[in-house]
Amino acid sequence: QPQQPQQPLLAAGRSFLMPDDTWRREAIKTLWEERQKMIYTPLFKFNYPGLPTVDLIFKNETASRTETLKHRYAWALMMWALVEGHIGPNTTVYEASSGNTAASLAFMCQLVKVRFIAVCPDTLEDKKFAHITKYGANIQKAPNAKRWNVAQEMAASSNGFFMNQFGNADKAEEFHESGTYSLESVNVFHEFLAQLDADPNQLVKQPDYFIMPVGTGGTLSSVGKYVKKYGIATRIIFADTQYSLMGDYAFSGRFSNVSGQNFVISPGMAGIGTLPTGIAVKGKTTSLDRGVIDRVMKIPDMASTAAMGVLQRLGINGGTSSGVNFVAMLSIAANEASKDPHPRLTLSTLLADPGTFYTASYLNRTWINEEMAAHGGLLAYDCWRDVLENILQVGGDPLVIGIQRCQSAAIF
Ligand SMILES: Cc1ncc(COP(=O)(O)O)c(C=O)c1O
């Protein structure tokens, strides 16, 4: 007896209206209004006597409305989640964050009026705590390596939405050019190039290099994809922290099927270099796109910490990734300045978050001596600071000079 085919649930010949999406339309409109208020974060150029033909150009993301690079990024995550219908008026949003994404996402959730719970490491800086709660969010603390699982489980058990910046940044972050269309691309490099183009004193319109470490990988990948897609000459440098797993993942695909959790050494550099579960699965635990990176550099954590101190002395208010970027840029400058085809070697990066977030940690000598004792404590810190200050005056590669002179104080 031939089986009767099963009838589809929806009867042929009728059409079915999906739920009303007025709330979503309003929420998206609110986000576009926010995009207009975001304006362009400013660029500033840093020159130093040690290599006078080099321009280091920083895009100051600390000038954004929630003070970090995560403002545009949280905007993109929220836009993606609204467009795909993951969030409605009664949804509670959950996110695992070291603090910066949490603050910006708290702002976006407050904007569209949904509840937000941030799962942050139990080492969360007090300043970041205050920054997140200012926008009405609640904080759940968890061990650093567990926060991704905790956020996922909390969202699942309460029927909320786990934003998962690590896995979803690659879907949310834009890499398109919007031309003169009034609803403008939020891609950070789109803005960067527009600003260089508009500056009559800026001769090199496409930087030779863009340098950035990786947290989720969203920022570096969105810049990398933008650059590759539009045939821009800028090379993409992934400046990785010392004990991060991400450099290995980017270079060889390592840690994509075995956990690297045992390789992580505290304190690392806050916000960057960590993998929330120890395993790098693109679209799940990382948004780093290996295919858009041109070079991976490994920067010692003590060098980056010392660089934060040097930036502070120079009056540049930059956090952990700014320290990493600064060391990487000085190293590239030392090696590439004489080979550059342009009149000026032009290196671009972001000032991702403010140094003031780290006055009790990476900018505090007691904290450095205690928390970074295995990296050589203050002996190594002061050595790196001298090396960097000297390079600003006379040039040289910090990764050669600093490692020769300062690394012997470290246990690792
Ligand atoms: C200070 C700082 N710099 C850089 C990054 C890296 O950004 P992304 O997550 O886009 O890789 C982060 C991310 O958490 C951060 O907090």
Coordinates of N, CA and C and ligand atoms in Angstrom, one line a residue, residues 68-70 73 97-101 128 147 165-166 169 173 212-222 238 269-274 286-288 318-322 325 350-354 357-358, ligand 1:
T68 N 35.2 53.4 23.9 CA 36.1 52.3 23.3 C 35.7 52.0 21.9
L69 N 36.6 51.2 21.3 CA 36.4 50.7 19.9 C 35.1 49.8 19.9
K70 N 34.6 49.4 21.0 CA 33.4 48.5 21.1 C 32.1 49.3 20.8
Y73 N 31.2 48.5 17.4 CA 31.2 47.1 17.3 C 29.9 46.5 17.9
S97 N 32.2 39.1 28.3 CA 33.0 40.3 27.9 C 34.1 40.5 29.0
S98 N 35.2 41.1 28.6 CA 36.2 41.5 29.6 C 35.8 42.9 30.0
G99 N 34.8 43.5 29.5 CA 34.3 44.8 30.1 C 33.9 45.8 29.0
N100 N 34.8 45.9 28.0 CA 34.5 47.0 27.0 C 33.3 46.7 26.2
T101 N 33.2 45.5 25.6 CA 32.0 45.2 24.9 C 30.7 45.3 25.7
K128 N 35.8 49.6 34.9 CA 34.9 49.0 33.9 C 33.6 48.6 34.5
R147 N 33.6 32.4 31.4 CA 32.6 33.3 31.2 C 31.7 33.1 30.0
Q165 N 29.7 37.7 21.1 CA 30.5 38.6 20.2 C 31.7 37.7 19.6
F166 N 32.1 36.7 20.3 CA 33.3 35.9 19.8 C 32.9 35.2 18.5
A169 N 30.7 38.2 15.8 CA 31.3 39.5 15.2 C 31.4 39.3 13.7
E173 N 29.9 42.4 11.9 CA 30.8 43.6 11.6 C 30.8 43.8 10.1
M212 N 46.9 45.6 14.7 CA 45.9 45.5 15.8 C 46.0 44.1 16.4
P213 N 45.9 44.0 17.7 CA 45.7 42.7 18.3 C 44.3 42.2 18.2
V214 N 44.0 41.0 18.8 CA 42.7 40.4 18.6 C 42.1 40.0 20.0
G215 N 40.8 40.4 20.1 CA 40.0 39.8 21.2 C 39.1 38.8 20.6
T216 N 38.0 39.2 20.0 CA 37.2 38.3 19.3 C 37.7 38.1 17.9
G217 N 38.5 39.1 17.4 CA 39.0 39.1 16.0 C 38.1 39.9 15.1
G218 N 37.0 40.4 15.7 CA 36.1 41.1 14.8 C 36.7 42.4 14.2
T219 N 37.4 43.1 14.9 CA 37.9 44.4 14.4 C 38.9 44.1 13.3
L220 N 39.9 43.3 13.7 CA 41.0 43.1 12.7 C 40.4 42.4 11.4
S221 N 39.5 41.5 11.6 CA 38.9 40.8 10.4 C 38.1 41.8 9.6
S222 N 37.3 42.7 10.2 CA 36.5 43.6 9.5 C 37.4 44.6 8.7
F238 N 48.7 41.3 12.5 CA 48.1 40.9 13.7 C 49.2 40.9 14.8
M269 N 47.2 40.4 28.6 CA 46.8 41.8 28.4 C 45.3 41.9 28.4
A270 N 44.7 42.6 29.3 CA 43.2 42.6 29.4 C 42.5 42.8 28.1
G271 N 41.5 42.0 27.8 CA 40.6 42.3 26.7 C 41.1 41.6 25.4
I272 N 42.4 41.3 25.3 CA 42.9 40.7 24.1 C 43.7 39.4 24.3
G273 N 43.7 38.6 23.2 CA 44.6 37.4 23.3 C 43.9 36.2 23.8
T274 N 42.8 36.4 24.6 CA 42.2 35.2 25.2 C 41.2 34.5 24.2
T286 N 35.4 32.2 17.9 CA 36.3 33.4 17.4 C 35.7 33.9 16.1
S287 N 35.9 35.2 15.9 CA 35.5 35.8 14.6 C 36.8 36.1 13.8
L288 N 37.9 35.6 14.2 CA 39.1 35.9 13.5 C 39.2 35.2 12.2
G318 N 46.1 55.6 26.3 CA 45.8 54.3 25.6 C 45.8 53.2 26.6
G319 N 45.0 52.1 26.4 CA 45.0 51.0 27.2 C 45.9 49.8 26.7
T320 N 45.5 48.6 27.1 CA 46.3 47.4 26.9 C 46.7 47.3 25.4
S321 N 45.7 47.3 24.5 CA 46.0 47.0 23.1 C 46.8 48.2 22.5
S322 N 46.6 49.4 23.1 CA 47.4 50.5 22.5 C 48.9 50.3 22.8
N325 N 50.1 47.7 20.3 CA 50.2 48.4 19.0 C 51.4 49.2 18.9
L350 N 44.5 51.6 16.0 CA 43.5 52.2 16.9 C 44.0 52.5 18.3
L351 N 43.5 53.6 18.9 CA 43.6 53.7 20.3 C 42.3 53.2 20.8
A352 N 42.3 51.9 21.2 CA 41.1 51.1 21.4 C 40.3 51.5 22.7
D353 N 41.0 51.6 23.8 CA 40.4 52.0 25.0 C 41.3 52.9 25.8
P354 N 40.8 53.6 26.8 CA 41.6 54.6 27.5 C 42.5 54.0 28.6
F357 N 41.4 53.3 32.3 CA 40.8 52.1 32.8 C 41.8 51.2 33.6
Y358 N 43.1 51.5 33.4 CA 44.1 50.6 33.9 C 45.0 51.3 34.9
Ligands
LIG1 C1 41.2 47.2 24.7 C2 40.8 46.3 23.5 N1 41.6 46.3 22.4 C3 41.3 45.5 21.4 C4 40.3 44.6 21.4 C5 40.2 43.7 20.2 O1 39.0 43.8 19.5 P1 38.2 42.6 18.8 O2 37.4 41.9 19.9 O3 37.5 43.2 17.8 O4 39.3 41.6 18.3 C6 39.5 44.5 22.5 C7 38.4 43.5 22.5 O5 37.9 43.0 23.4 C8 39.7 45.4 23.6 O6 39.0 45.4 24.7

